[in-house]
C-alpha atoms as one frame of an Amber mdcrd trajectory, in Angstrom:
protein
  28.917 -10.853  -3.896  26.638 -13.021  -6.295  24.384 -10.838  -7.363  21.433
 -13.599  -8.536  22.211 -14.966  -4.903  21.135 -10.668  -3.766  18.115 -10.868
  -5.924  16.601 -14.450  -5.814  13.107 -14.019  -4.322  11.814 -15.005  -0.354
  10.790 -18.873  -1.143   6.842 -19.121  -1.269   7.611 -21.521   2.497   8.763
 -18.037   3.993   5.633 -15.816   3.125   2.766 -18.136   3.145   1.988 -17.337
   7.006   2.117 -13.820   6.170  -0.287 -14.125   3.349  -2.655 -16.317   5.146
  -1.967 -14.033   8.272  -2.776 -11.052   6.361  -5.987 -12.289   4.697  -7.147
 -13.357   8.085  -6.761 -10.230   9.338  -8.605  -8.434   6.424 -11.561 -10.533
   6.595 -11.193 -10.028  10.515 -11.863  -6.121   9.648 -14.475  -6.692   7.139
 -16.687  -8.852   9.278 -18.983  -5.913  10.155 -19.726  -4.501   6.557 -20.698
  -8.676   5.299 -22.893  -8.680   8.765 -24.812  -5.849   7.890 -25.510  -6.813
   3.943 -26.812 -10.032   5.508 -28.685  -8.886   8.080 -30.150  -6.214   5.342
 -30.985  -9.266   2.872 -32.227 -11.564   5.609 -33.657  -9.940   8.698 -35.986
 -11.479  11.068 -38.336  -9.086  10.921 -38.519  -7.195   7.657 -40.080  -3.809
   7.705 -38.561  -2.499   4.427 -41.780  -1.834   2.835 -42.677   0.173   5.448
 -39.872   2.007   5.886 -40.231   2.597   1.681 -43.519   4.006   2.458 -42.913
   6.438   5.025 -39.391   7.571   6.791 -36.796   6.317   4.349 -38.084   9.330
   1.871 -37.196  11.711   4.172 -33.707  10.126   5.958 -32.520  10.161   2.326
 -33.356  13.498   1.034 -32.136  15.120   4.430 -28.771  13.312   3.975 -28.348
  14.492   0.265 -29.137  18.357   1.485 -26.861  18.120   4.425 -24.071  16.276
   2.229 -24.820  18.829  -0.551 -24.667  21.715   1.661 -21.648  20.896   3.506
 -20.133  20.125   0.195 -20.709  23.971  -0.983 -19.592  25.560   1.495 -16.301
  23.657   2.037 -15.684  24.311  -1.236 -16.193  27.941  -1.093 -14.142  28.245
   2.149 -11.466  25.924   1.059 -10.111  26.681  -2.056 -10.564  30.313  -1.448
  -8.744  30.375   1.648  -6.241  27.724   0.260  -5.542  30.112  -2.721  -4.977
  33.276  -0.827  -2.473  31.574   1.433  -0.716  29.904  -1.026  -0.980  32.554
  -4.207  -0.777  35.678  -2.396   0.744  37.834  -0.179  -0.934  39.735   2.812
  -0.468  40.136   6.824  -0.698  37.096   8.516  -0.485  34.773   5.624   2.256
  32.509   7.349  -0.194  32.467  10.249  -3.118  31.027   8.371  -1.425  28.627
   6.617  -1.341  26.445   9.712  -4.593  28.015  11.499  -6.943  27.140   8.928
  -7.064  23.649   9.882  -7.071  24.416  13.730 -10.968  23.668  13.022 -10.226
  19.839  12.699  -9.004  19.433  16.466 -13.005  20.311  17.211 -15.872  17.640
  16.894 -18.341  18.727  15.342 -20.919  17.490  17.887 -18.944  19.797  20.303
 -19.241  22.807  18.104 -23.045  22.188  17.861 -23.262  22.431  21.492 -21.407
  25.472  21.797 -23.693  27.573  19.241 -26.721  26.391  20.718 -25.271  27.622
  24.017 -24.530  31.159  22.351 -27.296  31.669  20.017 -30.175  29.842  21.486
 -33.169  32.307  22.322 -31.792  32.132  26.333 -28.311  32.825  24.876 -26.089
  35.868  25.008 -26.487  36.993  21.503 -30.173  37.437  21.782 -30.249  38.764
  25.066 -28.329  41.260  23.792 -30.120  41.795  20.784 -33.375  42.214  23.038
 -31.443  44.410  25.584 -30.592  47.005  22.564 -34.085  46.866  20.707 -36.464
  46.120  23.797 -37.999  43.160  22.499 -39.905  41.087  24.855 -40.620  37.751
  23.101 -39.395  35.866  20.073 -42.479  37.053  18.436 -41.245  40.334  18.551
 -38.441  39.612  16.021 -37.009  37.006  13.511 -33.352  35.302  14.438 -31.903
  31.899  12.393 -32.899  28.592  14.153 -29.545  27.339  14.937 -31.384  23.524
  15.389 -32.464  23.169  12.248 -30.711  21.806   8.890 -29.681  25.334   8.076
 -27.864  24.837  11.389 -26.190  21.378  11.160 -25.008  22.405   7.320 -23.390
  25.364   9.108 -21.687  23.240  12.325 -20.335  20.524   9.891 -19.090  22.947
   7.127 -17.142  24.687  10.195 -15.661  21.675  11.418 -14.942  19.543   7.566
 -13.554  22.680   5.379 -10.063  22.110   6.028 -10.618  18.776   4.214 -10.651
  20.649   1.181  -8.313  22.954   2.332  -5.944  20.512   2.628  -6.273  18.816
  -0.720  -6.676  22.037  -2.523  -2.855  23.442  -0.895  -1.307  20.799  -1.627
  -2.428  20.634  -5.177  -1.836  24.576  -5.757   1.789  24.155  -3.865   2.465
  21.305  -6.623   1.254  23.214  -9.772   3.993  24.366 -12.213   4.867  28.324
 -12.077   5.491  27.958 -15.396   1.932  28.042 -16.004   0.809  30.996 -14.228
   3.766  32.648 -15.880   2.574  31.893 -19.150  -1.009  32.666 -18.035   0.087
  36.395 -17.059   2.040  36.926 -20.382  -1.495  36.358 -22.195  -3.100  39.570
 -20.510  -4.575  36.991 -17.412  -5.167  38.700 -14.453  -4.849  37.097 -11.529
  -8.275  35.662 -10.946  -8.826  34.661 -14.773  -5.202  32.795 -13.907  -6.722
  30.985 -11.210 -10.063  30.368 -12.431  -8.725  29.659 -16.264  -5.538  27.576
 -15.152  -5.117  26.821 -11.418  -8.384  25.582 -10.402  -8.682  22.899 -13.270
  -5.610  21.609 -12.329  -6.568  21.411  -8.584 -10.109  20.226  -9.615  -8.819
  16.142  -9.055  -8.099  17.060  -5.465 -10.505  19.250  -4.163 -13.064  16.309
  -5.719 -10.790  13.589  -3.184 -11.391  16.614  -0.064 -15.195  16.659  -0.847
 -15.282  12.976  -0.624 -13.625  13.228   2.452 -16.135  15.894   3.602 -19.212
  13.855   2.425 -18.001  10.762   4.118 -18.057  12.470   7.525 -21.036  14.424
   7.289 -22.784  11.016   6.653 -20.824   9.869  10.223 -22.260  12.670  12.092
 -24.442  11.704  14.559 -23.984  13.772  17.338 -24.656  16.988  15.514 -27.629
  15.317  13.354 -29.398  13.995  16.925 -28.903  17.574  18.529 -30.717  19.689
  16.019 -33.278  16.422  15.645 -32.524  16.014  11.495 -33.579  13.802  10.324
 -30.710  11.806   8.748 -29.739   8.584   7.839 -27.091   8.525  10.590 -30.024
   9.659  12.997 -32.334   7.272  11.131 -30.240   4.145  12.060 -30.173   4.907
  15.419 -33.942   5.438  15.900 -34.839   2.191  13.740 -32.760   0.075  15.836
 -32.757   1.570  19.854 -36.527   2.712  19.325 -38.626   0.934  17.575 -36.608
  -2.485  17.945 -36.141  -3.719  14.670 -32.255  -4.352  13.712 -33.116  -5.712
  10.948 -34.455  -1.986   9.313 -31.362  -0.581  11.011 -29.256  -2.596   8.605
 -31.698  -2.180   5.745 -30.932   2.026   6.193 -26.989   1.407   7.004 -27.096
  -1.163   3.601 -28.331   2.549   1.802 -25.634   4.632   3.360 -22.556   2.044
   2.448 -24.551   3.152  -1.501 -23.397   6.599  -0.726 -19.984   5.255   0.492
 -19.357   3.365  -2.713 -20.168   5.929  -5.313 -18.143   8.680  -3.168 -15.416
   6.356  -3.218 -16.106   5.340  -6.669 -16.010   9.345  -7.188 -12.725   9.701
  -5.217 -11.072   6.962  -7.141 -12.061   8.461 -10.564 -10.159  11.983  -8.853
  -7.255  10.169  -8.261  -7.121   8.843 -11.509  -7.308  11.962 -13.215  -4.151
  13.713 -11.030  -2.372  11.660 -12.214  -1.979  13.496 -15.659  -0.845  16.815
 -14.257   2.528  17.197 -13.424   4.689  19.980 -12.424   7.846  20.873 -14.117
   9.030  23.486 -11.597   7.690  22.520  -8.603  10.534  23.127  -6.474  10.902
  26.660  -7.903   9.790  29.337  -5.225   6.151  30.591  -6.077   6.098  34.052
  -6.310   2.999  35.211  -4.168   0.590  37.934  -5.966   1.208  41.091  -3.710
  -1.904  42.670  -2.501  -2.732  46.188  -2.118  -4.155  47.267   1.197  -7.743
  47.052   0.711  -7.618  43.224  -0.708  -5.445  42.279   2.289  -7.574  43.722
   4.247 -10.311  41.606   2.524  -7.942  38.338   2.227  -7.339  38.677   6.392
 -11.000  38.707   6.812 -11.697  36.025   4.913  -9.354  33.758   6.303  -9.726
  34.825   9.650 -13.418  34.054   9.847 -13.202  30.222   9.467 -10.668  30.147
  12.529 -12.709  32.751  14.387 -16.127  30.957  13.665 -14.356  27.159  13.719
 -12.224  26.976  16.816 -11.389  30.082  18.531 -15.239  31.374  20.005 -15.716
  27.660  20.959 -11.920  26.991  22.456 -12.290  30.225  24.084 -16.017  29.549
  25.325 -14.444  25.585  26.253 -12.106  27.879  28.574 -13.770  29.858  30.365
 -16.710  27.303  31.801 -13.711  25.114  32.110 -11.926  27.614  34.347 -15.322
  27.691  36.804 -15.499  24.084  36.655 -11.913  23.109  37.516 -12.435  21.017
  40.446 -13.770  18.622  38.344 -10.663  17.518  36.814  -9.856  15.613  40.157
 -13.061  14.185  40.519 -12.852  10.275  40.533 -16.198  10.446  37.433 -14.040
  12.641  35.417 -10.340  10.666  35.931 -12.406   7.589  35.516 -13.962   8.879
  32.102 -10.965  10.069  30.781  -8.971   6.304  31.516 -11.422   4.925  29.716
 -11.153   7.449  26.359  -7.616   6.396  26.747  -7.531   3.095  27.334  -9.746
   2.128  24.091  -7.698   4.741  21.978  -4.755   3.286  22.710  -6.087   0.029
  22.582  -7.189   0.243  19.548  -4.345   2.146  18.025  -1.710  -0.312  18.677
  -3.852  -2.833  17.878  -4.642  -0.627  14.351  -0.830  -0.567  13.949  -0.441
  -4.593  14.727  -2.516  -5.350  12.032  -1.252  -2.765   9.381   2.278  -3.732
   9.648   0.686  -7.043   8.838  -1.300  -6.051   5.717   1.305  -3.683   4.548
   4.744  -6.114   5.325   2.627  -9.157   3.750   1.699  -7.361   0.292   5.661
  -6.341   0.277   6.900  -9.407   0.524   4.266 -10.736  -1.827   3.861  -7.626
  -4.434   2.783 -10.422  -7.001   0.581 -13.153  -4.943  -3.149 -13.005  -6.007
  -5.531 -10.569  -4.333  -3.484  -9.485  -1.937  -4.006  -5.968  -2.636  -7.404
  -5.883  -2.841  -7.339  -7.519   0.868  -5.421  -4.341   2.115  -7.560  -2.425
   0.087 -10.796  -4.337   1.588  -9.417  -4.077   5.046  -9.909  -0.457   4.889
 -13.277  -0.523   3.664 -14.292   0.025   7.144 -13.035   4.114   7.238 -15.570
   4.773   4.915 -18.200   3.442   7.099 -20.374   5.700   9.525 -20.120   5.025
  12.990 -24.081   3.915  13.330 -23.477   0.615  10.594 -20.542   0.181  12.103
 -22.038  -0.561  14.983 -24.809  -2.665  13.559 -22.024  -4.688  11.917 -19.979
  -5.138  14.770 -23.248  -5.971  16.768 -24.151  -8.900  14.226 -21.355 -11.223
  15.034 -20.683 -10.804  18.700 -24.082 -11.438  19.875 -23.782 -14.292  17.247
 -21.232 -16.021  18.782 -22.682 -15.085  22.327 -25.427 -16.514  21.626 -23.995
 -19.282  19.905 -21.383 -20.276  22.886 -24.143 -19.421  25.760 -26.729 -22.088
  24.178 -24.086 -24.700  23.932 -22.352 -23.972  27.958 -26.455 -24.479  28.563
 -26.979 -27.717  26.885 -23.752 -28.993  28.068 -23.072 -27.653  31.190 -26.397
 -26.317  32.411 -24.550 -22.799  32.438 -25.487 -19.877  31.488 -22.566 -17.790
  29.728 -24.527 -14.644  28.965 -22.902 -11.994  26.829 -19.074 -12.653  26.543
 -17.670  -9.878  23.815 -21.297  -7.748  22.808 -21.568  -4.963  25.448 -17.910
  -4.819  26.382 -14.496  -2.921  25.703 -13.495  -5.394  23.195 -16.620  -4.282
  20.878 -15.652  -1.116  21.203 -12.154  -1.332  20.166 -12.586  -3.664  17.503
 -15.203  -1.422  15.843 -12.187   1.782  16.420 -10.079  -0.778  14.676 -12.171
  -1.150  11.448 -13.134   1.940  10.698  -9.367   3.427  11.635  -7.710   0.741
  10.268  -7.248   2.717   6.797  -5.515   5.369   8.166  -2.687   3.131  10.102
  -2.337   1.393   7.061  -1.777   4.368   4.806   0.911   5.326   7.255   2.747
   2.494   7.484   2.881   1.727   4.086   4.081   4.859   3.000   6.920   4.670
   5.337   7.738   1.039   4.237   7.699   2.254   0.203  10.717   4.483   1.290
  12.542   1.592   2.666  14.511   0.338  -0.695  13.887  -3.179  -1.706  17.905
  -3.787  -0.940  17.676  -3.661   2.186  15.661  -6.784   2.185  18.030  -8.178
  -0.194  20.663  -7.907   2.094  19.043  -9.043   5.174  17.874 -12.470   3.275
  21.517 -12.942   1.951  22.552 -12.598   5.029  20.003 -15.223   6.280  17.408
 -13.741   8.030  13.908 -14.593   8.007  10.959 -12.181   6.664  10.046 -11.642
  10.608  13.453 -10.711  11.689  14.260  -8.560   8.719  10.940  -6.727  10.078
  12.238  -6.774  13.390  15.608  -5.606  12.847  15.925  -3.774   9.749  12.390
  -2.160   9.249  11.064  -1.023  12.306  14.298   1.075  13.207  14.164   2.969
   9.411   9.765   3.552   9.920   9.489   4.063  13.346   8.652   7.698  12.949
   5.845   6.083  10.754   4.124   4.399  12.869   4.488   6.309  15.992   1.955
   9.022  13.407   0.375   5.904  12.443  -0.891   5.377  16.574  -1.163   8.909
  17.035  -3.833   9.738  14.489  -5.754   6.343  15.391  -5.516   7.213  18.974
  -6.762  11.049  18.362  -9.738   9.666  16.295 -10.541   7.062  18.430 -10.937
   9.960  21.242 -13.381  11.956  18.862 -15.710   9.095  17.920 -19.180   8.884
  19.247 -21.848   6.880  17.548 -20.149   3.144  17.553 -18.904   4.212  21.077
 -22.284   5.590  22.421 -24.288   2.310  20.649 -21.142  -0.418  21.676 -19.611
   0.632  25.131 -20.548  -1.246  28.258 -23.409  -0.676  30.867 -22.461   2.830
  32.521 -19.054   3.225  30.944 -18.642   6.191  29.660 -15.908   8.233  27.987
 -15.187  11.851  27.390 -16.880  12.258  23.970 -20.049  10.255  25.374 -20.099
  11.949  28.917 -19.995  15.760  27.018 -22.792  14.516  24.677 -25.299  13.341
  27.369 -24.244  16.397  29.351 -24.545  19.086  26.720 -27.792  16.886  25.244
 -29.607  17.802  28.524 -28.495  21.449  27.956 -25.383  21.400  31.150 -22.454
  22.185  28.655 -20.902  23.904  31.355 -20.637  20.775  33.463 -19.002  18.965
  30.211 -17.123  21.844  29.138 -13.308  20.493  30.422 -14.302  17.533  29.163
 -14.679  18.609  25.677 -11.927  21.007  25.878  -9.323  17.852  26.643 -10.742
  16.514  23.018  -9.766  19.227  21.543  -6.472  19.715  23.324  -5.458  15.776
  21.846  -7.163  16.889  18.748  -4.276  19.638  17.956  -1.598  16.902  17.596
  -2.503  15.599  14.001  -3.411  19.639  13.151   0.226  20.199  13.783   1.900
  17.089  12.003  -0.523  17.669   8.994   0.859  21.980   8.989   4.294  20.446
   8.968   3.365  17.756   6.284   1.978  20.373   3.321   4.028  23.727   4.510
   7.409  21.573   4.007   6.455  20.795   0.275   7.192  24.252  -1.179   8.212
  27.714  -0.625   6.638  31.177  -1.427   7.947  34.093  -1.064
């Protein structure tokens, strides 16, 4: 076979609809973050000085403490917990390597919830507490405010630590044993080892995991609202549903896409810097540190307590008002509820999957046309945005065009269109789209990188076109790809609240919104099955992420 007939490139003809396709598609997804800088730069009403003067102050430095709070505490839990399981050996190790990020299947505006419920002055922990002391009155004795800052710092660091756990495994599971060999022959012990060699090394990646973490403590909103802090998340919301003004709403969201930038800007440095560490032995067995009694003791404690704290007391609390509340799984409000959670996850996961195939296939078949990697890389702009300016940028350009297409059916037809795409499903799933978008996209183009480039050599010598080749050589080699790909979007899509709580239709309501007005007016008992099916979905990307970072590397 002529080989310069194997390796002659697709002609331009072939790939121009799928680089036009593909930019489409990317400014389709970016649509809401240019609505809100213009909206920010050009509202009607513009009540930025005021919002300077008095409640911007505050959204801002409540945001920093809550980010830099959550931020401390992962870290502490994280990399401890990701050390001990991966550098040491103790009972139950194999156990908590997967069970430390059980705490991801739970929202954390469901976790909120559940510790008001328990430690709320009403609850069983201070009833007790009163029972045993005789106390009368909260005067008669001082116990944590669980709403409070305190609180949501607490909630959020339960629910975001195996972000850094995550990152910091994998990078301690990568690091040369050579190292910590030659560490130990210096007279190291085994915590001036880790704190001398290991956690430089790891340093890179637990910076991407507190990104990660920082980025969704700036989503919450369900948490933030509960315990009323004040928040920029919080902040948006109030600007725009209470006092009116979208303009201010997109003024405060134009502040948190700031944060978004330099934590990505932050990220990107980390990433960077990985890059110069590489392992020599990293398929070498590590040999775990063994532990006398009283450290495992210690090391089981200490990993226990994140699962125990982060998803067992609420799973186990989610059970048991779920098992008195039972008939409410065949009630028509609670089928209908949970159609809908489904329907606009799974809308908007295969539509998240139509469009990264797109973006991904396009910048293969054109790994040299200008900008097309910063359109993929723009496309997924939108994961880094919180839920509340997503909203405010999806918001922009429906009622835009609604407006837009209802004034012209009027001057034309004397007909009044009213609102065509604000206020409806399809707002709702195209705002799951852009901010999930990213994390289709990462999975399909990681499973297209491991397709070798001959295989499209061999397809276009045999005549095929680039959509065919896709068709019939491609999808069969990645479909395990992008069946995660719709998985993750789909479990995500369940979890989110603010975009769906601001978005969704008159009186349509899905699981996540129906357990936060329930547990928001104090009946978590009523929600409780509700919130327990979230979780129940949640578990799937737990257990495909355990399988992803265990698999790298052995210890014995």
């Amino acid at each position: 076979m002529n080989t310069n007939t194997i390796t002659r490139p697709i002609r331009a003809s072939n790939t121009t609809g799928w680089y036009i396709s593909s930019w489409g598609a990317a400014l389709f997804v970016a649509l809401p973050v240019l609505s809100v800088f213009y909206l920010a730069f050009f509202p009607e009403e513009n009540i930025w000085r005021h919002l300077a003067d008095t409640i911007l102050p505050v959204y801002i430095s409540t945001t920093l403490k809550l980010m830099v709070g959550v931020a401390s505490l992962s870290v502490i839990i994280g990399v401890s917990t990701a050390w001990l399981v991966t550098m040491c050996q103790f009972p139950g190790k194999r156990f908590f390597e997967w069970a430390l990020l059980l705490p991801f299947a739970v929202p954390a505006y469901v976790i909120a919830y559940i510790y008001t419920d328990i430690l709320e002055f009403a609850g069983p922990v201070q009833v007790f507490i009163r029972d045993i002391f005789g106390w009368q009155t909260a005067k008669d004795y001082w116990f944590p405010e669980i709403r409070s800052l305190s609180g949501a710092i607490s909630m959020l660091t339960l629910v975001l630590y195996p972000y850094v756990y995550l990152m910091s495994r994998a990078a301690f599971l990568e690091q040369s044993m050579s190292l910590k060999d030659a560490s130990r022959l210096m007279g190291c012990t085994p915590w001036q080892s880790f704190y001398r060699i290991s956690l430089p090394i790891a340093r890179p990646s637990i910076a991407v995991g507190l990104s990660l973490v920082s980025m969704e403590t700036l989503n919450d909103f369900g948490t933030v609202d509960y315990f009323a802090v004040q928040s920029m998340s919080a902040g948006i919301y109030d600007t725009w549903l209470n006092m009116g003004n979208l303009g201010g709403a997109a003024q405060i969201a134009t502040m948190m896409m700031i944060f978004v930038v330099v934590l990505i800007a932050l990220e990107r440095i980390a990433r960077a810097k990985q890059k110069q560490f590489h392992s020599t032995d990293r398929f070498k067995a590590i040999q775990a540190y063994p532990l006398n009694r009283t450290r495992s003791i210690l090391a089981f404690i200490a990993c226990l307590l994140p699962i125990l704290l982060g998803f067992i007391i609420p799973v186990a609390l989610l059970i048991t008002y779920s098992i008195s509340h039972l008939d409410q799984f065949f009630t028509t409000d609670f089928l209908k509820h949970a159609s809908h959670s489904f329907l606009l996850s799974g809308g908007a996961a295969l539509l998240c999957l139509i469009l990264a195939v797109l973006l991904t296939y396009a910048k293969r078949l054109n790994p040299n046309r200008l900008g097309l990697t910063s359109a993929v890389r723009f496309s997924s702009l939108g994961y880094a945005l919180p839920g509340a300016v997503l909203a405010i940028g999806v918001i922009i350009p429906l009622a835009a065009f609604d407006n837009r297409v209802d004034a012209w059916m009027r001057e034309q037809f004397d007909i009044s269109t009213g609102l065509l795409l604000s206020g409806t499903v399809f707002a709702v799933i195209f705002a799951y789209c852009v901010r999930f978008l990213a994390v289709a996209t990462g999975a399909v183009d990681s499973s297209l990188n491991k397709v070798t480039p001959t295989m499209d050599m061999a397809a276009r010598s045999l005549g095929m076109s680039p959509g065919k080749t896709l068709v019939k050589v491609h999808f069969p080699l990645i479909k395990g790809g992008l069946l995660t790909a719709m998985l993750v979007v789909f479990v995500d899509c369940m979890k989110e609240l603010p975009a769906t709580l601001i978005l969704r239709p008159f009186n349509y309501d899905t699981l996540a919104t129906f357990v936060y007005q329930y547990a928001s007016d104090e009946q978590l008992e009523e929600c409780a099955l509700a919130a327990l099916l979230i979780v129940l979905v949640g578990i799937i990307p737990v257990i495909m992420l355990s399988k992803s970072i265990t698999g790298t590397r052995s210890a014995h």
